GROMACS .gro file of C-alpha atoms in nm:
model
  421
    1MET     CA    1  -1.988 -14.133  -2.112
    2ASN     CA    2  -1.846 -13.797  -2.218
    3THR     CA    3  -2.164 -13.670  -2.378
    4PRO     CA    4  -2.288 -13.389  -2.150
    5ALA     CA    5  -2.642 -13.385  -2.289
    6PHE     CA    6  -2.707 -13.754  -2.227
    7PRO     CA    7  -2.720 -13.761  -1.844
    8VAL     CA    8  -2.908 -13.432  -1.835
    9LEU     CA    9  -3.175 -13.546  -2.080
   10VAL     CA   10  -3.205 -13.887  -1.913
   11CYS     CA   11  -3.259 -13.719  -1.577
   12LEU     CA   12  -3.526 -13.497  -1.729
   13ARG     CA   13  -3.694 -13.799  -1.884
   14LEU     CA   14  -3.690 -13.986  -1.552
   15LEU     CA   15  -3.833 -13.676  -1.386
   16LEU     CA   16  -4.122 -13.676  -1.635
   17ALA     CA   17  -4.186 -14.040  -1.544
   18VAL     CA   18  -4.190 -13.974  -1.169
   19LEU     CA   19  -4.387 -13.648  -1.157
   20PRO     CA   20  -4.765 -13.659  -1.207
   21LEU     CA   21  -4.828 -13.487  -1.540
   22PRO     CA   22  -5.155 -13.310  -1.617
   23GLY     CA   23  -5.332 -13.469  -1.907
   24GLN     CA   24  -5.141 -13.798  -1.897
   25ASN     CA   25  -5.466 -13.995  -1.896
   26LEU     CA   26  -5.567 -13.811  -2.212
   27LEU     CA   27  -5.244 -13.923  -2.377
   28LYS     CA   28  -5.326 -14.286  -2.298
   29HIS     CA   29  -5.654 -14.254  -2.490
   30ASP     CA   30  -5.500 -14.076  -2.788
   31HIS     CA   31  -5.520 -14.288  -3.105
   32GLN     CA   32  -5.217 -14.118  -3.255
   33LEU     CA   33  -4.988 -14.229  -2.973
   34SER     CA   34  -5.100 -14.587  -2.922
   35SER     CA   35  -5.282 -14.846  -3.130
   36PRO     CA   36  -5.484 -15.153  -3.024
   37LEU     CA   37  -5.158 -15.349  -3.050
   38THR     CA   38  -4.956 -15.110  -2.829
   39SER     CA   39  -5.213 -14.951  -2.596
   40TYR     CA   40  -5.136 -14.932  -2.224
   41LEU     CA   41  -5.507 -14.957  -2.145
   42ARG     CA   42  -5.534 -15.284  -2.339
   43LEU     CA   43  -5.221 -15.410  -2.161
   44ASN     CA   44  -5.373 -15.333  -1.821
   45GLU     CA   45  -5.691 -15.510  -1.925
   46GLY     CA   46  -5.492 -15.820  -2.021
   47LEU     CA   47  -5.308 -15.814  -1.688
   48TRP     CA   48  -5.642 -15.799  -1.505
   49PHE     CA   49  -5.769 -16.098  -1.701
   50LEU     CA   50  -5.451 -16.288  -1.623
   51ASP     CA   51  -5.477 -16.212  -1.250
   52ASN     CA   52  -5.833 -16.346  -1.251
   53ASP     CA   53  -5.745 -16.668  -1.437
   54ILE     CA   54  -5.920 -16.560  -1.756
   55ASP     CA   55  -5.763 -16.611  -2.097
   56PRO     CA   56  -5.675 -16.256  -2.214
   57TYR     CA   57  -5.693 -16.358  -2.580
   58MET     CA   58  -6.041 -16.507  -2.560
   59GLY     CA   59  -6.237 -16.187  -2.617
   60GLY     CA   60  -6.050 -16.060  -2.921
   61ALA     CA   61  -5.965 -15.723  -2.765
   62PHE     CA   62  -5.616 -15.803  -2.634
   63HIS     CA   63  -5.332 -15.813  -2.890
   64HIS     CA   64  -5.008 -15.782  -2.690
   65SER     CA   65  -4.743 -16.052  -2.676
   66PRO     CA   66  -4.749 -16.303  -2.387
   67LEU     CA   67  -4.391 -16.195  -2.317
   68LEU     CA   68  -4.515 -15.851  -2.216
   69LEU     CA   69  -4.784 -16.010  -2.001
   70SER     CA   70  -4.520 -16.218  -1.824
   71LEU     CA   71  -4.283 -15.921  -1.787
   72PHE     CA   72  -4.537 -15.690  -1.625
   73SER     CA   73  -4.713 -15.954  -1.416
   74THR     CA   74  -4.410 -16.124  -1.261
   75ILE     CA   75  -4.096 -15.910  -1.298
   76VAL     CA   76  -4.181 -15.539  -1.296
   77PRO     CA   77  -4.512 -15.355  -1.273
   78PRO     CA   78  -4.610 -15.139  -1.572
   79LEU     CA   79  -4.483 -14.815  -1.420
   80PRO     CA   80  -4.384 -14.504  -1.625
   81ILE     CA   81  -4.024 -14.542  -1.506
   82VAL     CA   82  -3.993 -14.855  -1.723
   83TRP     CA   83  -4.074 -14.653  -2.035
   84ALA     CA   84  -3.827 -14.382  -1.931
   85VAL     CA   85  -3.550 -14.640  -1.892
   86SER     CA   86  -3.641 -14.782  -2.235
   87ASP     CA   87  -3.604 -14.434  -2.387
   88ALA     CA   88  -3.263 -14.394  -2.224
   89VAL     CA   89  -3.149 -14.732  -2.355
   90GLY     CA   90  -3.273 -14.642  -2.704
   91ALA     CA   91  -3.079 -14.314  -2.704
   92TRP     CA   92  -2.768 -14.495  -2.580
   93ALA     CA   93  -2.805 -14.757  -2.855
   94LEU     CA   94  -2.845 -14.489  -3.123
   95LEU     CA   95  -2.528 -14.323  -2.998
   96ARG     CA   96  -2.337 -14.651  -3.010
   97ILE     CA   97  -2.457 -14.711  -3.366
   98TRP     CA   98  -2.317 -14.375  -3.473
   99ARG     CA   99  -1.985 -14.448  -3.303
  100ALA     CA  100  -1.959 -14.788  -3.471
  101ARG     CA  101  -2.040 -14.629  -3.807
  102GLN     CA  102  -1.769 -14.367  -3.758
  103GLY     CA  103  -1.517 -14.627  -3.640
  104LEU     CA  104  -1.479 -14.459  -3.302
  105LEU     CA  105  -1.379 -14.642  -2.985
  106SER     CA  106  -1.602 -14.619  -2.681
  107HIS     CA  107  -1.398 -14.351  -2.505
  108LYS     CA  108  -1.172 -14.206  -2.770
  109GLY     CA  109  -1.211 -13.972  -3.061
  110MET     CA  110  -1.561 -13.865  -2.972
  111ARG     CA  111  -1.720 -13.547  -3.101
  112SER     CA  112  -1.936 -13.433  -2.812
  113ASN     CA  113  -2.129 -13.174  -3.017
  114VAL     CA  114  -2.246 -13.431  -3.270
  115GLU     CA  115  -2.327 -13.681  -2.999
  116ASN     CA  116  -2.527 -13.421  -2.806
  117ILE     CA  117  -2.733 -13.360  -3.119
  118ILE     CA  118  -2.793 -13.733  -3.173
  119VAL     CA  119  -2.908 -13.786  -2.814
  120SER     CA  120  -3.124 -13.473  -2.818
  121VAL     CA  121  -3.289 -13.564  -3.147
  122TYR     CA  122  -3.397 -13.896  -2.997
  123LEU     CA  123  -3.497 -13.801  -2.643
  124LEU     CA  124  -3.662 -13.469  -2.740
  125ASN     CA  125  -3.840 -13.595  -3.050
  126PRO     CA  126  -4.213 -13.537  -2.977
  127TYR     CA  127  -4.303 -13.830  -3.204
  128LEU     CA  128  -4.111 -14.055  -2.961
  129LEU     CA  129  -4.161 -13.870  -2.633
  130LEU     CA  130  -4.540 -13.845  -2.645
  131PRO     CA  131  -4.605 -14.217  -2.715
  132SER     CA  132  -4.364 -14.297  -2.432
  133LEU     CA  133  -4.554 -14.067  -2.195
  134ALA     CA  134  -4.873 -14.240  -2.312
  135LEU     CA  135  -4.706 -14.571  -2.208
  136SER     CA  136  -4.736 -14.720  -2.555
  137THR     CA  137  -4.542 -15.045  -2.599
  138SER     CA  138  -4.413 -14.913  -2.933
  139THR     CA  139  -4.136 -14.760  -2.718
  140PHE     CA  140  -4.007 -15.110  -2.643
  141GLU     CA  141  -4.025 -15.206  -3.010
  142ASN     CA  142  -3.812 -14.907  -3.109
  143THR     CA  143  -3.559 -14.982  -2.836
  144LEU     CA  144  -3.527 -15.346  -2.944
  145THR     CA  145  -3.479 -15.235  -3.305
  146LEU     CA  146  -3.201 -14.997  -3.207
  147LEU     CA  147  -3.038 -15.260  -2.984
  148ALA     CA  148  -3.040 -15.508  -3.273
  149LEU     CA  149  -2.874 -15.252  -3.501
  150MET     CA  150  -2.626 -15.156  -3.230
  151PHE     CA  151  -2.516 -15.514  -3.162
  152ALA     CA  152  -2.495 -15.583  -3.536
  153SER     CA  153  -2.282 -15.271  -3.589
  154GLU     CA  154  -2.047 -15.383  -3.313
  155GLY     CA  155  -2.023 -15.736  -3.453
  156LYS     CA  156  -2.203 -15.903  -3.161
  157LYS     CA  157  -2.389 -16.164  -3.362
  158SER     CA  158  -2.583 -16.356  -3.098
  159ALA     CA  159  -2.697 -16.042  -2.916
  160ALA     CA  160  -2.810 -15.879  -3.242
  161LEU     CA  161  -3.005 -16.187  -3.353
  162LEU     CA  162  -3.167 -16.224  -3.012
  163ALA     CA  163  -3.271 -15.858  -3.010
  164ILE     CA  164  -3.426 -15.875  -3.358
  165ALA     CA  165  -3.597 -16.204  -3.260
  166PHE     CA  166  -3.758 -16.021  -2.965
  167ALA     CA  167  -3.859 -15.732  -3.196
  168VAL     CA  168  -4.014 -15.968  -3.451
  169HIS     CA  169  -4.197 -16.149  -3.170
  170LEU     CA  170  -4.349 -15.821  -3.047
  171THR     CA  171  -4.431 -15.690  -3.395
  172PRO     CA  172  -4.401 -15.925  -3.696
  173SER     CA  173  -4.346 -15.634  -3.937
  174SER     CA  174  -3.995 -15.596  -3.791
  175ILE     CA  175  -3.901 -15.898  -4.006
  176LEU     CA  176  -3.827 -15.638  -4.276
  177LEU     CA  177  -3.509 -15.549  -4.086
  178LEU     CA  178  -3.373 -15.903  -4.062
  179LEU     CA  179  -3.193 -15.910  -4.398
  180PRO     CA  180  -3.005 -15.578  -4.359
  181ILE     CA  181  -2.907 -15.679  -4.004
  182LEU     CA  182  -2.765 -16.006  -4.139
  183MET     CA  183  -2.579 -15.806  -4.402
  184VAL     CA  184  -2.433 -15.574  -4.138
  185LEU     CA  185  -2.316 -15.877  -3.940
  186VAL     CA  186  -2.116 -16.015  -4.234
  187THR     CA  187  -1.982 -15.678  -4.356
  188SER     CA  188  -1.936 -15.349  -4.174
  189PRO     CA  189  -2.151 -15.059  -4.051
  190ALA     CA  190  -1.908 -14.805  -4.201
  191SER     CA  191  -2.039 -14.561  -4.460
  192TYR     CA  192  -1.971 -14.647  -4.822
  193LEU     CA  193  -2.246 -14.434  -4.972
  194ALA     CA  194  -1.994 -14.205  -5.145
  195SER     CA  195  -1.798 -14.496  -5.287
  196PRO     CA  196  -2.035 -14.783  -5.371
  197ARG     CA  197  -1.888 -15.126  -5.423
  198PRO     CA  198  -2.029 -15.477  -5.469
  199PHE     CA  199  -2.131 -15.670  -5.160
  200HIS     CA  200  -1.809 -15.800  -5.007
  201GLY     CA  201  -1.943 -16.005  -4.715
  202SER     CA  202  -1.946 -16.381  -4.690
  203LEU     CA  203  -2.280 -16.506  -4.822
  204LYS     CA  204  -2.208 -16.852  -4.684
  205ARG     CA  205  -2.241 -16.718  -4.327
  206ILE     CA  206  -2.591 -16.575  -4.377
  207PRO     CA  207  -2.776 -16.914  -4.367
  208PHE     CA  208  -2.605 -17.001  -4.038
  209LEU     CA  209  -2.693 -16.662  -3.890
  210PHE     CA  210  -3.051 -16.702  -4.012
  211GLY     CA  211  -3.063 -17.045  -3.849
  212GLU     CA  212  -2.948 -16.893  -3.520
  213PHE     CA  213  -3.218 -16.627  -3.549
  214MET     CA  214  -3.481 -16.896  -3.609
  215LEU     CA  215  -3.359 -17.084  -3.302
  216TYR     CA  216  -3.400 -16.775  -3.082
  217TRP     CA  217  -3.738 -16.697  -3.236
  218LEU     CA  218  -3.869 -17.053  -3.181
  219VAL     CA  219  -3.751 -17.044  -2.820
  220LEU     CA  220  -3.948 -16.722  -2.769
  221VAL     CA  221  -4.254 -16.878  -2.933
  222GLY     CA  222  -4.227 -17.179  -2.704
  223ALA     CA  223  -4.184 -16.957  -2.399
  224ALA     CA  224  -4.491 -16.754  -2.501
  225CYS     CA  225  -4.699 -17.072  -2.532
  226ILE     CA  226  -4.589 -17.190  -2.188
  227MET     CA  227  -4.678 -16.852  -2.035
  228VAL     CA  228  -5.039 -16.874  -2.159
  229GLY     CA  229  -5.093 -17.232  -2.055
  230GLY     CA  230  -4.996 -17.413  -2.373
  231ASN     CA  231  -5.267 -17.280  -2.605
  232TRP     CA  232  -5.209 -17.099  -2.936
  233ASN     CA  233  -5.488 -16.841  -2.917
  234TRP     CA  234  -5.232 -16.566  -2.876
  235VAL     CA  235  -5.087 -16.624  -3.226
  236GLY     CA  236  -5.401 -16.513  -3.407
  237ALA     CA  237  -5.479 -16.238  -3.157
  238SER     CA  238  -5.126 -16.093  -3.151
  239TRP     CA  239  -4.947 -16.168  -3.478
  240GLY     CA  240  -5.262 -16.221  -3.682
  241ALA     CA  241  -5.393 -15.876  -3.597
  242SER     CA  242  -5.126 -15.715  -3.817
  243LEU     CA  243  -5.239 -15.927  -4.113
  244THR     CA  244  -5.618 -15.945  -4.070
  245LEU     CA  245  -5.678 -15.597  -3.919
  246PRO     CA  246  -5.965 -15.700  -3.687
  247ASP     CA  247  -5.970 -15.368  -3.499
  248LEU     CA  248  -6.034 -15.062  -3.716
  249THR     CA  249  -5.964 -14.805  -3.446
  250PRO     CA  250  -5.845 -14.484  -3.621
  251ASN     CA  251  -5.471 -14.419  -3.626
  252PRO     CA  252  -5.228 -14.203  -3.829
  253GLY     CA  253  -5.175 -14.489  -4.076
  254LEU     CA  254  -5.327 -14.556  -4.416
  255TRP     CA  255  -5.497 -14.893  -4.359
  256TRP     CA  256  -5.788 -14.835  -4.122
  257TYR     CA  257  -6.010 -14.608  -4.336
  258PHE     CA  258  -5.951 -14.809  -4.651
  259PHE     CA  259  -6.074 -15.128  -4.486
  260THR     CA  260  -6.358 -14.947  -4.309
  261GLU     CA  261  -6.502 -14.867  -4.652
  262MET     CA  262  -6.406 -15.206  -4.800
  263PHE     CA  263  -6.675 -15.463  -4.890
  264ASP     CA  264  -6.614 -15.790  -4.704
  265HIS     CA  265  -6.598 -15.976  -5.035
  266PHE     CA  266  -6.280 -15.789  -5.137
  267ARG     CA  267  -6.121 -15.770  -4.792
  268PRO     CA  268  -5.896 -16.082  -4.809
  269PHE     CA  269  -5.750 -15.980  -5.144
  270PHE     CA  270  -5.661 -15.628  -5.037
  271LEU     CA  271  -5.526 -15.747  -4.702
  272MET     CA  272  -5.287 -15.963  -4.903
  273VAL     CA  273  -5.198 -15.671  -5.131
  274PHE     CA  274  -5.128 -15.433  -4.841
  275SER     CA  275  -4.919 -15.695  -4.657
  276VAL     CA  276  -4.716 -15.792  -4.965
  277HIS     CA  277  -4.662 -15.424  -5.040
  278LEU     CA  278  -4.451 -15.397  -4.724
  279VAL     CA  279  -4.241 -15.702  -4.814
  280ILE     CA  280  -4.157 -15.600  -5.172
  281TYR     CA  281  -3.927 -15.321  -5.050
  282ILE     CA  282  -3.681 -15.553  -4.878
  283PHE     CA  283  -3.481 -15.691  -5.172
  284PRO     CA  284  -3.472 -15.377  -5.393
  285ILE     CA  285  -3.344 -15.160  -5.108
  286CYS     CA  286  -3.095 -15.420  -4.983
  287ILE     CA  287  -2.963 -15.481  -5.336
  288LYS     CA  288  -2.935 -15.112  -5.421
  289PHE     CA  289  -2.762 -15.029  -5.092
  290GLN     CA  290  -2.566 -15.353  -5.059
  291HIS     CA  291  -2.254 -15.144  -5.001
  292ASP     CA  292  -2.415 -14.985  -4.690
  293PRO     CA  293  -2.665 -15.225  -4.524
  294LEU     CA  294  -2.705 -15.001  -4.220
  295TYR     CA  295  -2.848 -14.733  -4.448
  296ALA     CA  296  -3.073 -14.998  -4.604
  297ALA     CA  297  -3.205 -15.081  -4.257
  298PHE     CA  298  -3.269 -14.710  -4.200
  299LEU     CA  299  -3.474 -14.688  -4.522
  300LEU     CA  300  -3.677 -14.996  -4.431
  301ILE     CA  301  -3.755 -14.836  -4.095
  302GLY     CA  302  -3.886 -14.544  -4.302
  303VAL     CA  303  -4.105 -14.787  -4.498
  304LEU     CA  304  -4.251 -14.919  -4.173
  305GLY     CA  305  -4.297 -14.563  -4.050
  306THR     CA  306  -4.515 -14.490  -4.354
  307PHE     CA  307  -4.703 -14.808  -4.443
  308LYS     CA  308  -4.732 -15.005  -4.118
  309ALA     CA  309  -5.077 -15.151  -4.047
  310TYR     CA  310  -5.130 -15.007  -3.697
  311LEU     CA  311  -4.918 -14.694  -3.722
  312THR     CA  312  -4.842 -14.467  -3.429
  313LEU     CA  313  -4.627 -14.155  -3.415
  314ALA     CA  314  -4.345 -14.363  -3.267
  315ASP     CA  315  -4.291 -14.537  -3.604
  316PRO     CA  316  -4.206 -14.231  -3.817
  317GLY     CA  317  -4.038 -14.084  -3.509
  318LEU     CA  318  -3.770 -14.354  -3.511
  319PHE     CA  319  -3.698 -14.289  -3.879
  320LEU     CA  320  -3.668 -13.914  -3.823
  321SER     CA  321  -3.436 -13.958  -3.525
  322MET     CA  322  -3.211 -14.204  -3.706
  323ILE     CA  323  -3.132 -13.961  -3.986
  324SER     CA  324  -2.903 -13.783  -3.739
  325ILE     CA  325  -2.647 -14.067  -3.760
  326PHE     CA  326  -2.612 -14.023  -4.137
  327PRO     CA  327  -2.469 -13.669  -4.162
  328GLU     CA  328  -2.302 -13.746  -4.496
  329VAL     CA  329  -2.639 -13.740  -4.675
  330HIS     CA  330  -2.776 -13.421  -4.521
  331GLY     CA  331  -2.628 -13.200  -4.791
  332TYR     CA  332  -2.790 -13.409  -5.064
  333LEU     CA  333  -3.148 -13.395  -4.941
  334ARG     CA  334  -3.359 -13.223  -5.205
  335HIS     CA  335  -3.660 -13.101  -5.011
  336PRO     CA  336  -3.602 -13.123  -4.633
  337ILE     CA  337  -3.803 -12.805  -4.575
  338ILE     CA  338  -4.107 -12.946  -4.755
  339THR     CA  339  -4.083 -13.271  -4.558
  340THR     CA  340  -4.055 -13.076  -4.231
  341LEU     CA  341  -4.356 -12.862  -4.318
  342LEU     CA  342  -4.559 -13.170  -4.408
  343HIS     CA  343  -4.479 -13.325  -4.070
  344LEU     CA  344  -4.563 -12.999  -3.895
  345HIS     CA  345  -4.889 -12.977  -4.090
  346ALA     CA  346  -4.980 -13.337  -3.998
  347ALA     CA  347  -4.881 -13.285  -3.634
  348LEU     CA  348  -5.124 -12.994  -3.614
  349LEU     CA  349  -5.405 -13.151  -3.815
  350LEU     CA  350  -5.415 -13.495  -3.651
  351PRO     CA  351  -5.505 -13.384  -3.296
  352LEU     CA  352  -5.736 -13.112  -3.428
  353GLN     CA  353  -5.937 -13.348  -3.650
  354HIS     CA  354  -5.934 -13.614  -3.378
  355VAL     CA  355  -6.096 -13.374  -3.133
  356LEU     CA  356  -6.347 -13.251  -3.390
  357TRP     CA  357  -6.453 -13.603  -3.483
  358VAL     CA  358  -6.420 -13.814  -3.167
  359SER     CA  359  -6.466 -13.560  -2.886
  360GLU     CA  360  -6.684 -13.285  -3.031
  361GLY     CA  361  -6.875 -13.488  -3.288
  362ARG     CA  362  -6.859 -13.201  -3.538
  363GLY     CA  363  -6.669 -13.384  -3.810
  364ASN     CA  364  -6.653 -13.730  -3.957
  365ALA     CA  365  -6.397 -13.997  -4.046
  366ASN     CA  366  -6.302 -13.816  -4.367
  367PHE     CA  367  -6.161 -13.527  -4.166
  368TYR     CA  368  -5.927 -13.747  -3.967
  369TYR     CA  369  -5.828 -13.960  -4.265
  370ALA     CA  370  -5.733 -13.646  -4.458
  371ALA     CA  371  -5.487 -13.567  -4.178
  372SER     CA  372  -5.364 -13.928  -4.195
  373LEU     CA  373  -5.300 -13.882  -4.567
  374VAL     CA  374  -5.090 -13.575  -4.490
  375MET     CA  375  -4.891 -13.788  -4.246
  376GLY     CA  376  -4.849 -14.050  -4.519
  377MET     CA  377  -4.727 -13.782  -4.760
  378ALA     CA  378  -4.478 -13.660  -4.499
  379GLY     CA  379  -4.346 -14.012  -4.444
  380GLY     CA  380  -4.328 -14.081  -4.815
  381ALA     CA  381  -4.153 -13.752  -4.886
  382GLY     CA  382  -3.889 -13.820  -4.621
  383LEU     CA  383  -3.836 -14.175  -4.743
  384VAL     CA  384  -3.799 -14.077  -5.109
  385ASP     CA  385  -3.567 -13.791  -5.018
  386ALA     CA  386  -3.348 -14.023  -4.807
  387CYS     CA  387  -3.330 -14.273  -5.096
  388TRP     CA  388  -3.233 -13.995  -5.337
  389ALA     CA  389  -2.967 -13.857  -5.104
  390GLY     CA  390  -2.819 -14.202  -5.047
  391MET     CA  391  -2.779 -14.252  -5.422
  392ARG     CA  392  -2.687 -13.894  -5.514
  393ILE     CA  393  -2.388 -13.882  -5.278
  394ALA     CA  394  -2.212 -14.141  -5.495
  395VAL     CA  395  -2.220 -13.897  -5.789
  396GLY     CA  396  -2.095 -13.598  -5.593
  397ASP     CA  397  -2.145 -13.230  -5.667
  398ALA     CA  398  -2.164 -13.146  -6.038
  399LYS     CA  399  -2.031 -12.804  -6.132
  400VAL     CA  400  -2.081 -12.657  -6.477
  401GLY     CA  401  -1.868 -12.377  -6.614
  402ALA     CA  402  -1.894 -12.191  -6.942
  403GLU     CA  403  -1.637 -11.993  -7.134
  404GLU     CA  404  -1.722 -11.801  -7.450
  405LYS     CA  405  -1.513 -11.554  -7.650
  406VAL     CA  406  -1.641 -11.206  -7.712
  407ASP     CA  407  -1.624 -11.225  -8.089
  408GLY     CA  408  -1.829 -11.540  -8.089
  409GLU     CA  409  -1.571 -11.740  -8.286
  410LYS     CA  410  -1.558 -12.013  -8.019
  411GLY     CA  411  -1.859 -12.192  -7.886
  412LYS     CA  412  -1.944 -12.255  -7.526
  413GLU     CA  413  -1.705 -12.478  -7.336
  414VAL     CA  414  -1.862 -12.691  -7.067
  415TRP     CA  415  -1.685 -12.904  -6.812
  416TRP     CA  416  -1.793 -13.119  -6.521
  417GLU     CA  417  -1.615 -13.158  -6.194
  418VAL     CA  418  -1.720 -13.433  -5.955
  419VAL     CA  419  -1.638 -13.363  -5.592
  420GLN     CA  420  -1.679 -13.639  -5.335
  421GLN     CA  421  -1.770 -13.536  -4.983
   0.00000   0.00000   0.00000
């Protein structure tokens, strides 16, 4: 690989995994970096139960997939080096996605400066680095998502479908990305934002690809059942947690406080509303950006990074890092400074209010939820701005000129010039 920053940053990341870091135990307890569904402490608890022949899903506190239990109990121990390798693979996958989008070969025509920026934006993003240092399993979810997009961009159908099947198995909300990945597989990852055209892929291939995805997903479900002794308790504890929200541990998302204050009588209805709200974005975004399904997948990642049930900083972090592979829209963003300031504001408020409420006991839940709302505003602002830029680039730059005679006999002459970039 001819990207100088990549090996350097990977070595630094591996060094962070090997060296004992002060305050790493504090990161593992931080609600912004890991949720009940991704917590390293919960994972260790499940491994202890498994080693002592106790069903980890019996108590209702363990929500990880049986595949992770099997991975860390039989193949590799849950060491920090595993998370560092996952970060390196994610950065490599993001780089490959950009190359496929630009139509570049693996070793030819590369722009090292751009690639250094892409790798740096991923590996140095604090929203991604801190959850990884906290050993949150959201790191693996992001890596699987990027691998699925990478394989789809390179036309490797089976690998892409297997990767997204793993991602959906770990976190069911990743099903939002299935349709744009199928669209990428039957079209191209190249950028057509500046020249939209109707969907030109073969729709007849999509049912067969979906069938292959279902086959992989069912195999994973069967394997998970075998790993836990043939019972189905893990389905409700793992997948059901995203739908029923049994654990209201605070996080940077928008769900937990709402359902803390919710009367039990109304809870099922609003759980349905919040869950359906995520799904309704799939078809509008995929239809509007049918000419560029990779960009549609990017926007749906932004939806997850704003409205996911158990949100951690790793979710908006993936969206923010992925914007680096779409340089054509950067000039059309309307308010990037405001979005950046909102994220900076949220990044400062969240740990401050968390300490005031949880550690010092000087605040209450309203303090922390106010910071969560700022994070929601930051995610929403970035998502809306990315949607606008993706549509505005098709129009181009509008320039208005005026010409008026001194004696006033002629009126103002106005013309428009559309410039594609």
